[in-house]
Amino acid sequence: MANVSVAAEWQLLYNRYYRKPEIYQMRWKHVDLSRNKVACASFGGPIAVIRDDSKIVQLYAESALRKLRIFNSAGVLLSETVWKHPGGRLIGMSWSDDQTLISIVQDGTIYRYNIHAELVQPNVTMGKECFEQNVVECVFWGNGVVCLTEGGQLFCISDFNTMKPYKLADVPGLTEDDMLQPSCLAVREPQYTMSGNVEVLVAVGDEIYVVDEDEAQSIRFDEPSVEDSEMGNDDYGGNLIGPVQKMIVSPNGKFLTLFTHDGRIVVVGMESKQIAIDYSCESALPPQQMAWCGMDSVLLYWDEDLMMVGPLGDPVHYFYDEPVILIPECDGVRILSNTSLEFLQRVPDSTESIFKIGSTSPAALLYDALDHFDRRSAKADENLRLIRSSLSEAVESCIDAAGHEFDVTRQRALLRAASYGQAFSSNFQRDRVQETCRTLRVLNAVRDPDIGIPLSIQQYKLLTPVVLISRLINSHSHLLALRISEYLGMNKEVVIMHWACAKITASPSTPDTHLLEILLDKLQLCRGISYAAVATHADNCGRRKLAAMLVEHEPRSTKQVPLLLSIGEEDTALVKATESGDTDLVYLVIFHIWQKRPPLEFFAMIQGRVLARDLFVAYARCHKQEFLKDFFLSTGQIHEVAFLLWKESWDMGKNPMASKGSPLHGPRIKLIEKASNLFSQTKEHTFESKAAEEHAKLLRIQHELEASTKQAIFVDSSINDTIRTCIVLRNNRAAAKVKSEFKVSDKRWYWLKTFALVTIKDWEALEKFSKERRPPTGFRPFVEACIDADEKAEALKYIPKLSDLVERGEAYARIGMAKEAADAAAQANDGGELLERFRKTFSQNAIFDTLKMPFQGA
C-alpha cells in the first residue's frame, strides 16, 4: 500500500483533504512581519517589506531611516532602497501583473518601483480631490486599485499600464455625513462584471452598496440557501445579514464572503443572492485577514489562529506562534511567516487516490506494484493483473500526481510508477511522461531558493512559460532563463538581448572594446538577433562609441541606418543606406543630414555617392530649385544651373502674372540671358548658349509685337508661328523682320507665307506672290496649301505649273481629277509605278471605268 506518512499530513474538511507542505525556510534575518507593511506578488513573485509607519515599534540595531526591501519568496534579498518620499504615511502597496510595486501615500501620490528597487518615473497622482482629502484606505486587485478618501469619495485606476484615475459614484449618505465611514471595501474585477467595469462593494452600516463609475446601488443578501429551502428550514427567512466588518470576493467573482458584526461567516452568491455558507465563529472580533483557498474554502486569520471554513462540516484550525501573511493563488494560499513559507491547497484527486489511507484505486495499486517490483516481490505482477483494464487511468493519475508535488523524491517515485505501468499499457500516449518531466524540470529549477519562484503546475500553466521567462530576465536570472528557453525550444533572442542591455548598464567602467567582445560572444549564439536594439541601449547609457561598434554587426539596414543617424554617425549611415539600395533609407539619411549639416558640408557628403546625389537632385528639381542651384554651383556644374534658369523661365511663362511689367526687361528674358551667359562659359554647351540667346531675342520681339498689336498671341510661339501670325495679321514688315533676324531660308519663307495667305483666303496676294519671282520651292507649297484648304479651283491655277509629273499626277488625283491624273502618270518616267498605284486607288469607286481606257492606252 501507499506510504501512510503522506496522508498523515493532510487535514479533512468535511469530505475534502487539504495539505500544507513547507516550501521554504525563510533566509531573511531580523524580519518581523508584525512590524512591517508587506506586499507579496502572486504566482510565487517577490515580497516587498517596509517598516510600518502607522505603528510605534522599537528600533533594534537598525537605522531610523525606513528601507524598502525586496526579497524573493525564499527570503533572499534582491534589492533595497531608502524610502524618503513626501506625501504622508504609506497607505498601501501591492504588485501589479508585470511585477511593478505600486505604493500609494496619504496625499494620493503613487510611487512605482521595479524588482530592483529602482523608482519608475514619472510619479502619478490620484487627483486633486485625493490630495485635498487624503487617502485613508486602498484596495488592490491584479492590475488596478480603488482608493477611499476621508471625505468618503472613491477613486479608481482600472489599469496600471495607462495610469488614468477617475472618480466613482458617491455612496448615498457617505459624503454628507462625516461621521459615517465604510466598515470595509471589496472589489469585483472588471472581467467578472456584466458591465465590464470595476465594481466596488462598500459596507456602510447595515447596507452594502455596489459602486461603479455611474451609480451606487444597495444590495441585500437575505435569501435562504437551496438546502434550507428544500428542508423547510425557516430560520433564515427574512434574516438580514446586518453590519459587515470584513468582506472579500471569490477568485471567479461569483461569491462574496462576509464577516458580520455578530461573528458569522456568510458566503453568498453575487448573482443569485442566496446564502451558500453561514457559520458562526467563536469570536465576534473581525479577522485580521481573509482569503479564499481556491474555490472550495475560506481562510480567516486572527492572532495565532488560522481557521479554514468549508461549505459543510467543522472548520479546520492551524495554530501559529508568529504572525503570518495570506497570499491567495489560483489553486491555494501561500502562508508567509517570519520563518517559513507554506502552501495550503486542496489535495488533488489524483494524489488523494494514490496516497489516501486504505485506497485500492488503480493508481494506488500501480504505485504499490512499483514498490513490490523494487523489492523483487511477485505481488507486483499480481497488482498489475488486478488493474489491467484500468492501467491507462492509473498511469495518468500517477503522472498528474507527480506534477502537483513539490517534493522531488516523491515526483521521481510517481513518475517511475507511471513509466512502469506505461510499459504494460499499449494504448497510452507515450509523450505524457516526457512532457510532465520537462515541466517538472522547469518548475524545480525556478523553485530553487536562490531563484525563489514556488510555482505549482497549475500556476505555471496559467502563467505560461513566456511570462515565466520574462520574470526571470527581469530579476536578472539570465542564465536560467536561457537554459529554460533552450530546453523548451523557445526563442532565445529576448533573453540574450535583455542580458546584453543589463550587462552594459552594470559595466560603466569596462572599456568599450573589451565589453564589445563579451557582448558579441553571447549575441552570436542567436542568429538574427537585433544588434541595433542593444546598440540603442548603449547609446542611451552614454556609450556612443560602443553603440557605433555594435551597430556595425547589424545585418538589417532598416534597423542599422536610423540608429547610426541617432548616434551621429551620418557618414556611415549614408554609406550603409546607399549600399543597401533602399531609396527610402537613402532619402531618410539625406533629409537628416540636410537639416543637421551646413550646405557646403552636405554637398560634399552626397557628391561622392551617386545614388544619394541623384535622389537629392531628383527631389530638389521638384521642390528646392534654389538649393539645387547652390549645389550645382558648389560642384562646378554651371551648365546645370543654366538649365534650371531656363526651365524657371518656362515655368514663369505659365504664370498669368508673368506677362505684366516691362516687355523688354521682364524677368523671363533676364533669366534666359543669364542662362545663355552661363552656357557660354563651357565649351561643351555652345549650341545651348546660342539657342538661349536666340530664345531671348525671339521673346523680346514677341513682346514688341504683342505691345504693337495689343494681342497676346505671340509670346512662347515658335519662329514659324510668329511669321505666320504676322502675315495673317497683314503685318508683312514684321514678318520680314523676323525672317531677317533669324535668317529664315527662302524655302521656309515661301512655305510659311503661302500657307498664311491661304489661311486668310487672300487669293490675289497669293497669286501676286507666286509671280514675284520663280519660287525656290517650286509651286508645290501653293498646291499643297490650296488642296489642304479644299480650294480646288485655286489649286488648279498652280497644278499645271508643277514641273514634276509625278507631283502633278498626285495633285490631280487628290482633287479627284482621274483623267488628268492618268495623263500625268502616263507621261511620267517612273516605269508605270504611279499608274499602277492609281489603278489600285480608283478601282473601288465609279471613276474606275473612266480610267480604263487611259490605262489601256498607257
mmCIF file of C-alpha atoms in Angstrom, residues 78-391:
data_model
loop_
_atom_site.group_PDB
_atom_site.id
_atom_site.type_symbol
_atom_site.label_atom_id
_atom_site.label_comp_id
_atom_site.label_asym_id
_atom_site.label_seq_id
_atom_site.Cartn_x
_atom_site.Cartn_y
_atom_site.Cartn_z
ATOM 1 C CA LEU A 78 17.051 41.016 -4.146
ATOM 2 C CA SER A 79 17.347 44.764 -3.645
ATOM 3 C CA GLU A 80 16.734 47.597 -1.211
ATOM 4 C CA THR A 81 16.459 51.365 -1.193
ATOM 5 C CA VAL A 82 15.865 54.130 1.314
ATOM 6 C CA TRP A 83 12.254 55.357 1.444
ATOM 7 C CA LYS A 84 12.322 59.156 1.549
ATOM 8 C CA HIS A 85 9.179 60.211 -0.282
ATOM 9 C CA PRO A 86 6.943 63.075 0.882
ATOM 10 C CA GLY A 87 3.180 62.913 0.875
ATOM 11 C CA GLY A 88 2.401 61.459 4.273
ATOM 12 C CA ARG A 89 2.389 57.917 5.537
ATOM 13 C CA LEU A 90 2.261 54.872 3.291
ATOM 14 C CA ILE A 91 -1.368 53.709 2.919
ATOM 15 C CA GLY A 92 -0.832 50.540 0.917
ATOM 16 C CA MET A 93 1.317 48.778 -1.642
ATOM 17 C CA SER A 94 0.892 45.847 -3.995
ATOM 18 C CA TRP A 95 2.485 44.227 -7.019
ATOM 19 C CA SER A 96 0.986 44.679 -10.481
ATOM 20 C CA ASP A 97 0.741 41.927 -13.076
ATOM 21 C CA ASP A 98 4.098 42.915 -14.567
ATOM 22 C CA GLN A 99 5.763 42.858 -11.110
ATOM 23 C CA THR A 100 5.897 46.608 -10.602
ATOM 24 C CA LEU A 101 5.473 47.620 -6.966
ATOM 25 C CA ILE A 102 2.669 50.186 -6.631
ATOM 26 C CA SER A 103 2.888 52.301 -3.469
ATOM 27 C CA ILE A 104 0.226 54.862 -2.501
ATOM 28 C CA VAL A 105 0.872 57.518 0.141
ATOM 29 C CA GLN A 106 -1.581 59.681 2.064
ATOM 30 C CA ASP A 107 -1.842 62.548 -0.437
ATOM 31 C CA GLY A 108 -2.687 60.171 -3.307
ATOM 32 C CA THR A 109 0.753 60.104 -4.926
ATOM 33 C CA ILE A 110 1.677 56.761 -6.484
ATOM 34 C CA TYR A 111 5.313 55.689 -6.434
ATOM 35 C CA ARG A 112 6.334 52.764 -8.618
ATOM 36 C CA TYR A 113 9.349 50.500 -8.172
ATOM 37 C CA ASN A 114 10.692 47.660 -10.241
ATOM 38 C CA ILE A 115 12.000 44.434 -8.732
ATOM 39 C CA HIS A 116 15.443 46.032 -8.297
ATOM 40 C CA ALA A 117 14.014 48.765 -6.046
ATOM 41 C CA GLU A 118 14.556 51.360 -8.753
ATOM 42 C CA LEU A 119 11.986 54.148 -8.899
ATOM 43 C CA VAL A 120 9.979 54.123 -12.125
ATOM 44 C CA GLN A 121 9.312 57.619 -13.441
ATOM 45 C CA PRO A 122 7.099 59.525 -13.665
ATOM 46 C CA ASN A 123 5.182 59.510 -10.419
ATOM 47 C CA VAL A 124 1.383 59.591 -10.736
ATOM 48 C CA THR A 125 -1.242 61.173 -8.527
ATOM 49 C CA MET A 126 -4.798 60.040 -7.862
ATOM 50 C CA GLY A 127 -6.035 63.585 -8.431
ATOM 51 C CA LYS A 128 -6.671 66.888 -6.735
ATOM 52 C CA GLU A 129 -9.526 65.569 -4.547
ATOM 53 C CA CYS A 130 -7.334 62.812 -3.122
ATOM 54 C CA PHE A 131 -4.615 65.361 -2.421
ATOM 55 C CA GLU A 132 -7.040 67.631 -0.560
ATOM 56 C CA GLN A 133 -8.988 64.944 1.316
ATOM 57 C CA ASN A 134 -6.207 62.386 1.939
ATOM 58 C CA VAL A 135 -6.428 58.674 1.184
ATOM 59 C CA VAL A 136 -7.394 56.507 4.154
ATOM 60 C CA GLU A 137 -7.708 53.086 2.527
ATOM 61 C CA CYS A 138 -6.892 51.391 -0.756
ATOM 62 C CA VAL A 139 -7.857 48.007 -2.179
ATOM 63 C CA PHE A 140 -5.743 46.451 -4.910
ATOM 64 C CA TRP A 141 -6.565 43.798 -7.444
ATOM 65 C CA GLY A 142 -4.485 42.301 -10.272
ATOM 66 C CA ASN A 143 -3.758 45.447 -12.250
ATOM 67 C CA GLY A 144 -5.767 48.200 -10.561
ATOM 68 C CA VAL A 145 -6.620 49.947 -7.302
ATOM 69 C CA VAL A 146 -9.526 51.706 -5.584
ATOM 70 C CA CYS A 147 -8.842 54.443 -3.036
ATOM 71 C CA LEU A 148 -11.169 55.794 -0.332
ATOM 72 C CA THR A 149 -10.670 59.359 0.894
ATOM 73 C CA GLU A 150 -11.500 60.918 4.248
ATOM 74 C CA GLY A 151 -14.460 62.599 2.554
ATOM 75 C CA GLY A 152 -15.940 59.214 1.641
ATOM 76 C CA GLN A 153 -15.210 59.506 -2.095
ATOM 77 C CA LEU A 154 -13.927 56.616 -4.201
ATOM 78 C CA PHE A 155 -11.283 56.939 -6.896
ATOM 79 C CA CYS A 156 -10.123 54.166 -9.186
ATOM 80 C CA ILE A 157 -7.305 53.239 -11.552
ATOM 81 C CA SER A 158 -8.524 50.268 -13.549
ATOM 82 C CA ASP A 159 -5.254 49.621 -15.400
ATOM 83 C CA PHE A 160 -1.755 50.353 -14.119
ATOM 84 C CA ASN A 161 -0.478 50.370 -17.710
ATOM 85 C CA THR A 162 -2.416 53.547 -18.521
ATOM 86 C CA MET A 163 -2.481 55.098 -15.032
ATOM 87 C CA LYS A 164 -5.652 57.144 -15.593
ATOM 88 C CA PRO A 165 -7.535 57.778 -12.323
ATOM 89 C CA TYR A 166 -11.244 58.507 -12.347
ATOM 90 C CA LYS A 167 -13.915 59.114 -9.729
ATOM 91 C CA LEU A 168 -16.601 56.547 -8.919
ATOM 92 C CA ALA A 169 -20.178 57.380 -7.992
ATOM 93 C CA ASP A 170 -20.844 58.711 -4.497
ATOM 94 C CA VAL A 171 -22.194 56.303 -1.894
ATOM 95 C CA PRO A 172 -25.538 57.623 -0.508
ATOM 96 C CA GLY A 173 -25.063 59.372 2.832
ATOM 97 C CA LEU A 174 -21.311 58.836 2.932
ATOM 98 C CA THR A 175 -20.265 62.215 1.569
ATOM 99 C CA GLU A 176 -22.932 64.133 3.550
ATOM 100 C CA ASP A 177 -22.185 62.672 6.995
ATOM 101 C CA ASP A 178 -18.535 62.971 8.037
ATOM 102 C CA MET A 179 -19.135 60.667 10.990
ATOM 103 C CA LEU A 180 -20.366 57.835 8.749
ATOM 104 C CA GLN A 181 -17.468 55.774 7.435
ATOM 105 C CA PRO A 182 -17.357 52.489 5.477
ATOM 106 C CA SER A 183 -16.542 49.499 7.640
ATOM 107 C CA CYS A 184 -14.857 47.622 4.767
ATOM 108 C CA LEU A 185 -14.324 47.549 0.988
ATOM 109 C CA ALA A 186 -14.041 44.803 -1.607
ATOM 110 C CA VAL A 187 -13.513 44.856 -5.360
ATOM 111 C CA ARG A 188 -15.136 42.806 -8.084
ATOM 112 C CA GLU A 189 -12.735 42.785 -11.021
ATOM 113 C CA PRO A 190 -13.920 44.056 -14.430
ATOM 114 C CA GLN A 191 -13.706 40.660 -16.159
ATOM 115 C CA TYR A 192 -16.375 39.274 -13.815
ATOM 116 C CA THR A 193 -18.942 42.090 -14.053
ATOM 117 C CA MET A 194 -21.786 42.431 -16.526
ATOM 118 C CA SER A 195 -20.749 45.971 -17.491
ATOM 119 C CA GLY A 196 -17.079 45.165 -17.961
ATOM 120 C CA ASN A 197 -16.159 47.894 -15.477
ATOM 121 C CA VAL A 198 -14.806 47.554 -11.968
ATOM 122 C CA GLU A 199 -17.384 47.322 -9.171
ATOM 123 C CA VAL A 200 -16.584 48.286 -5.584
ATOM 124 C CA LEU A 201 -18.579 46.784 -2.712
ATOM 125 C CA VAL A 202 -18.824 49.233 0.172
ATOM 126 C CA ALA A 203 -20.252 48.223 3.572
ATOM 127 C CA VAL A 204 -21.862 51.209 5.331
ATOM 128 C CA GLY A 205 -23.909 50.447 8.446
ATOM 129 C CA ASP A 206 -26.402 47.709 7.606
ATOM 130 C CA GLU A 207 -26.155 48.323 3.868
ATOM 131 C CA ILE A 208 -23.825 47.009 1.181
ATOM 132 C CA TYR A 209 -23.523 49.149 -1.931
ATOM 133 C CA VAL A 210 -22.229 48.141 -5.347
ATOM 134 C CA VAL A 211 -20.495 51.217 -6.769
ATOM 135 C CA ASP A 212 -19.276 51.780 -10.308
ATOM 136 C CA GLU A 213 -18.498 54.889 -12.325
ATOM 137 C CA ASP A 214 -22.145 55.719 -12.961
ATOM 138 C CA GLU A 215 -24.157 54.769 -9.876
ATOM 139 C CA ALA A 216 -24.233 53.204 -6.412
ATOM 140 C CA GLN A 217 -26.860 50.518 -5.758
ATOM 141 C CA SER A 218 -27.783 48.896 -2.478
ATOM 142 C CA ILE A 219 -27.933 45.080 -2.484
ATOM 143 C CA ARG A 220 -29.429 42.651 0.049
ATOM 144 C CA PHE A 221 -28.289 39.128 0.746
ATOM 145 C CA ASP A 222 -31.120 37.658 2.787
ATOM 146 C CA GLU A 223 -32.218 34.640 0.741
ATOM 147 C CA PRO A 224 -32.116 31.132 2.261
ATOM 148 C CA SER A 225 -29.845 28.569 0.661
ATOM 149 C CA VAL A 226 -31.175 25.895 -1.660
ATOM 150 C CA GLU A 227 -30.679 23.212 1.030
ATOM 151 C CA ASP A 228 -32.588 25.237 3.650
ATOM 152 C CA SER A 229 -35.439 25.822 1.217
ATOM 153 C CA GLU A 230 -35.713 22.110 0.422
ATOM 154 C CA MET A 231 -35.603 21.127 4.116
ATOM 155 C CA GLY A 232 -38.268 23.688 5.047
ATOM 156 C CA ASN A 233 -35.879 25.494 7.369
ATOM 157 C CA ASP A 234 -37.405 28.918 8.011
ATOM 158 C CA ASP A 235 -34.701 30.122 10.365
ATOM 159 C CA TYR A 236 -33.202 32.230 7.627
ATOM 160 C CA GLY A 237 -36.420 33.658 6.274
ATOM 161 C CA GLY A 238 -36.092 37.443 6.169
ATOM 162 C CA ASN A 239 -32.924 37.228 8.273
ATOM 163 C CA LEU A 240 -30.853 40.254 7.322
ATOM 164 C CA ILE A 241 -27.070 39.837 7.426
ATOM 165 C CA GLY A 242 -26.586 43.072 9.331
ATOM 166 C CA PRO A 243 -23.446 45.210 9.595
ATOM 167 C CA VAL A 244 -20.399 43.700 7.889
ATOM 168 C CA GLN A 245 -16.918 44.046 9.357
ATOM 169 C CA LYS A 246 -14.895 42.449 6.578
ATOM 170 C CA MET A 247 -15.568 41.026 3.121
ATOM 171 C CA ILE A 248 -13.730 39.542 0.137
ATOM 172 C CA VAL A 249 -14.772 38.430 -3.358
ATOM 173 C CA SER A 250 -14.031 34.921 -4.630
ATOM 174 C CA PRO A 251 -11.370 34.472 -7.334
ATOM 175 C CA ASN A 252 -14.016 33.931 -10.029
ATOM 176 C CA GLY A 253 -16.130 36.892 -8.895
ATOM 177 C CA LYS A 254 -19.247 34.764 -8.284
ATOM 178 C CA PHE A 255 -19.265 34.666 -4.460
ATOM 179 C CA LEU A 256 -18.838 37.161 -1.662
ATOM 180 C CA THR A 257 -17.555 36.224 1.802
ATOM 181 C CA LEU A 258 -18.788 38.404 4.654
ATOM 182 C CA PHE A 259 -17.763 38.551 8.314
ATOM 183 C CA THR A 260 -20.691 40.079 10.165
ATOM 184 C CA HIS A 261 -20.933 42.108 13.353
ATOM 185 C CA ASP A 262 -22.102 39.051 15.320
ATOM 186 C CA GLY A 263 -19.162 36.826 14.272
ATOM 187 C CA ARG A 264 -20.787 34.920 11.403
ATOM 188 C CA ILE A 265 -19.038 33.831 8.207
ATOM 189 C CA VAL A 266 -21.539 34.198 5.376
ATOM 190 C CA VAL A 267 -20.826 33.251 1.768
ATOM 191 C CA VAL A 268 -23.427 34.487 -0.725
ATOM 192 C CA GLY A 269 -23.784 34.314 -4.487
ATOM 193 C CA MET A 270 -23.259 37.619 -6.278
ATOM 194 C CA GLU A 271 -25.892 36.832 -8.903
ATOM 195 C CA SER A 272 -28.314 34.528 -7.070
ATOM 196 C CA LYS A 273 -28.150 36.485 -3.758
ATOM 197 C CA GLN A 274 -28.520 33.142 -1.953
ATOM 198 C CA ILE A 275 -26.536 32.195 1.136
ATOM 199 C CA ALA A 276 -24.222 29.235 0.448
ATOM 200 C CA ILE A 277 -22.375 29.155 3.822
ATOM 201 C CA ASP A 278 -23.440 30.550 7.172
ATOM 202 C CA TYR A 279 -21.119 29.645 10.047
ATOM 203 C CA SER A 280 -20.908 31.252 13.484
ATOM 204 C CA CYS A 281 -17.396 31.794 14.804
ATOM 205 C CA GLU A 282 -16.382 31.730 18.428
ATOM 206 C CA SER A 283 -15.278 35.365 18.331
ATOM 207 C CA ALA A 284 -17.079 38.416 17.033
ATOM 208 C CA LEU A 285 -13.762 40.220 16.550
ATOM 209 C CA PRO A 286 -13.111 40.625 12.825
ATOM 210 C CA PRO A 287 -10.197 38.578 11.455
ATOM 211 C CA GLN A 288 -7.026 40.389 10.520
ATOM 212 C CA GLN A 289 -7.017 38.678 7.129
ATOM 213 C CA MET A 290 -9.454 36.738 4.951
ATOM 214 C CA ALA A 291 -8.640 34.798 1.787
ATOM 215 C CA TRP A 292 -10.215 32.219 -0.491
ATOM 216 C CA CYS A 293 -8.352 28.916 -0.776
ATOM 217 C CA GLY A 294 -9.108 28.066 -4.374
ATOM 218 C CA MET A 295 -12.875 27.892 -4.785
ATOM 219 C CA ASP A 296 -13.588 25.368 -2.024
ATOM 220 C CA SER A 297 -12.958 27.099 1.281
ATOM 221 C CA VAL A 298 -12.293 30.400 3.039
ATOM 222 C CA LEU A 299 -9.398 31.195 5.386
ATOM 223 C CA LEU A 300 -9.701 33.576 8.350
ATOM 224 C CA TYR A 301 -6.705 34.649 10.398
ATOM 225 C CA TRP A 302 -6.644 36.001 13.942
ATOM 226 C CA ASP A 303 -3.577 36.213 16.125
ATOM 227 C CA GLU A 304 -2.099 32.676 16.347
ATOM 228 C CA ASP A 305 -5.208 31.065 14.795
ATOM 229 C CA LEU A 306 -5.805 30.313 11.114
ATOM 230 C CA MET A 307 -9.259 28.853 10.517
ATOM 231 C CA MET A 308 -10.460 27.247 7.277
ATOM 232 C CA VAL A 309 -14.207 27.075 6.684
ATOM 233 C CA GLY A 310 -15.856 24.962 4.010
ATOM 234 C CA PRO A 311 -19.421 24.592 2.726
ATOM 235 C CA LEU A 312 -20.167 21.797 5.232
ATOM 236 C CA GLY A 313 -18.586 20.229 8.275
ATOM 237 C CA ASP A 314 -16.479 21.626 11.074
ATOM 238 C CA PRO A 315 -13.732 24.094 10.280
ATOM 239 C CA VAL A 316 -10.027 23.214 10.363
ATOM 240 C CA HIS A 317 -7.692 25.194 12.641
ATOM 241 C CA TYR A 318 -3.971 25.817 12.153
ATOM 242 C CA PHE A 319 -2.103 27.454 15.023
ATOM 243 C CA TYR A 320 0.925 29.744 14.680
ATOM 244 C CA ASP A 321 3.089 31.373 17.304
ATOM 245 C CA GLU A 322 4.199 34.093 14.897
ATOM 246 C CA PRO A 323 2.395 36.481 12.531
ATOM 247 C CA VAL A 324 1.518 35.243 9.057
ATOM 248 C CA ILE A 325 0.532 36.776 5.708
ATOM 249 C CA LEU A 326 -2.027 35.044 3.475
ATOM 250 C CA ILE A 327 -1.179 35.157 -0.255
ATOM 251 C CA PRO A 328 -4.056 33.887 -2.429
ATOM 252 C CA GLU A 329 -3.191 31.872 -5.509
ATOM 253 C CA CYS A 330 -5.381 30.327 -8.191
ATOM 254 C CA ASP A 331 -5.150 26.857 -6.606
ATOM 255 C CA GLY A 332 -4.496 27.601 -2.931
ATOM 256 C CA VAL A 333 -2.977 30.046 -0.487
ATOM 257 C CA ARG A 334 0.662 30.665 0.335
ATOM 258 C CA ILE A 335 1.193 31.280 4.067
ATOM 259 C CA LEU A 336 4.168 33.509 4.827
ATOM 260 C CA SER A 337 5.558 33.729 8.347
ATOM 261 C CA ASN A 338 8.759 35.082 9.835
ATOM 262 C CA THR A 339 10.480 31.732 9.444
ATOM 263 C CA SER A 340 8.791 29.779 6.655
ATOM 264 C CA LEU A 341 6.635 29.776 3.547
ATOM 265 C CA GLU A 342 3.911 27.132 3.284
ATOM 266 C CA PHE A 343 1.405 26.314 0.576
ATOM 267 C CA LEU A 344 -2.120 25.365 1.669
ATOM 268 C CA GLN A 345 -4.096 23.666 -1.066
ATOM 269 C CA ARG A 346 -6.775 21.084 -1.601
ATOM 270 C CA VAL A 347 -5.192 17.675 -2.196
ATOM 271 C CA PRO A 348 -5.539 16.889 -5.920
ATOM 272 C CA ASP A 349 -7.848 13.989 -6.743
ATOM 273 C CA SER A 350 -5.011 12.032 -8.335
ATOM 274 C CA THR A 351 -2.819 12.419 -5.238
ATOM 275 C CA GLU A 352 -5.720 11.508 -2.969
ATOM 276 C CA SER A 353 -6.462 8.344 -4.969
ATOM 277 C CA ILE A 354 -2.850 7.173 -4.563
ATOM 278 C CA PHE A 355 -1.916 8.154 -1.016
ATOM 279 C CA LYS A 356 -5.243 8.071 0.821
ATOM 280 C CA ILE A 357 -5.095 5.581 3.685
ATOM 281 C CA GLY A 358 -6.656 2.319 2.600
ATOM 282 C CA SER A 359 -7.008 3.361 -1.039
ATOM 283 C CA THR A 360 -7.436 0.482 -3.515
ATOM 284 C CA SER A 361 -7.733 2.663 -6.632
ATOM 285 C CA PRO A 362 -5.846 1.535 -9.777
ATOM 286 C CA ALA A 363 -3.312 4.338 -9.273
ATOM 287 C CA ALA A 364 -2.639 3.249 -5.668
ATOM 288 C CA LEU A 365 -2.193 -0.373 -6.765
ATOM 289 C CA LEU A 366 0.169 0.696 -9.549
ATOM 290 C CA TYR A 367 2.248 2.765 -7.117
ATOM 291 C CA ASP A 368 2.272 -0.200 -4.724
ATOM 292 C CA ALA A 369 3.240 -2.542 -7.583
ATOM 293 C CA LEU A 370 6.346 -0.486 -8.234
ATOM 294 C CA ASP A 371 7.310 -0.831 -4.565
ATOM 295 C CA HIS A 372 6.925 -4.604 -4.807
ATOM 296 C CA PHE A 373 8.860 -4.629 -8.063
ATOM 297 C CA ASP A 374 11.767 -2.791 -6.407
ATOM 298 C CA ARG A 375 11.716 -5.422 -3.636
ATOM 299 C CA ARG A 376 11.589 -8.185 -6.288
ATOM 300 C CA SER A 377 8.238 -9.385 -4.996
ATOM 301 C CA ALA A 378 5.828 -11.385 -7.164
ATOM 302 C CA LYS A 379 2.996 -9.264 -5.757
ATOM 303 C CA ALA A 380 3.925 -6.617 -8.306
ATOM 304 C CA ASP A 381 2.618 -8.817 -11.119
ATOM 305 C CA GLU A 382 -0.495 -9.603 -9.098
ATOM 306 C CA ASN A 383 -1.284 -5.892 -8.685
ATOM 307 C CA LEU A 384 -0.818 -5.284 -12.396
ATOM 308 C CA ARG A 385 -3.231 -8.068 -13.288
ATOM 309 C CA LEU A 386 -5.826 -6.566 -10.942
ATOM 310 C CA ILE A 387 -5.732 -3.180 -12.718
ATOM 311 C CA ARG A 388 -5.038 -4.300 -16.287
ATOM 312 C CA SER A 389 -8.365 -2.890 -17.546
ATOM 313 C CA SER A 390 -7.708 0.461 -15.834
ATOM 314 C CA LEU A 391 -3.974 0.655 -16.380
#
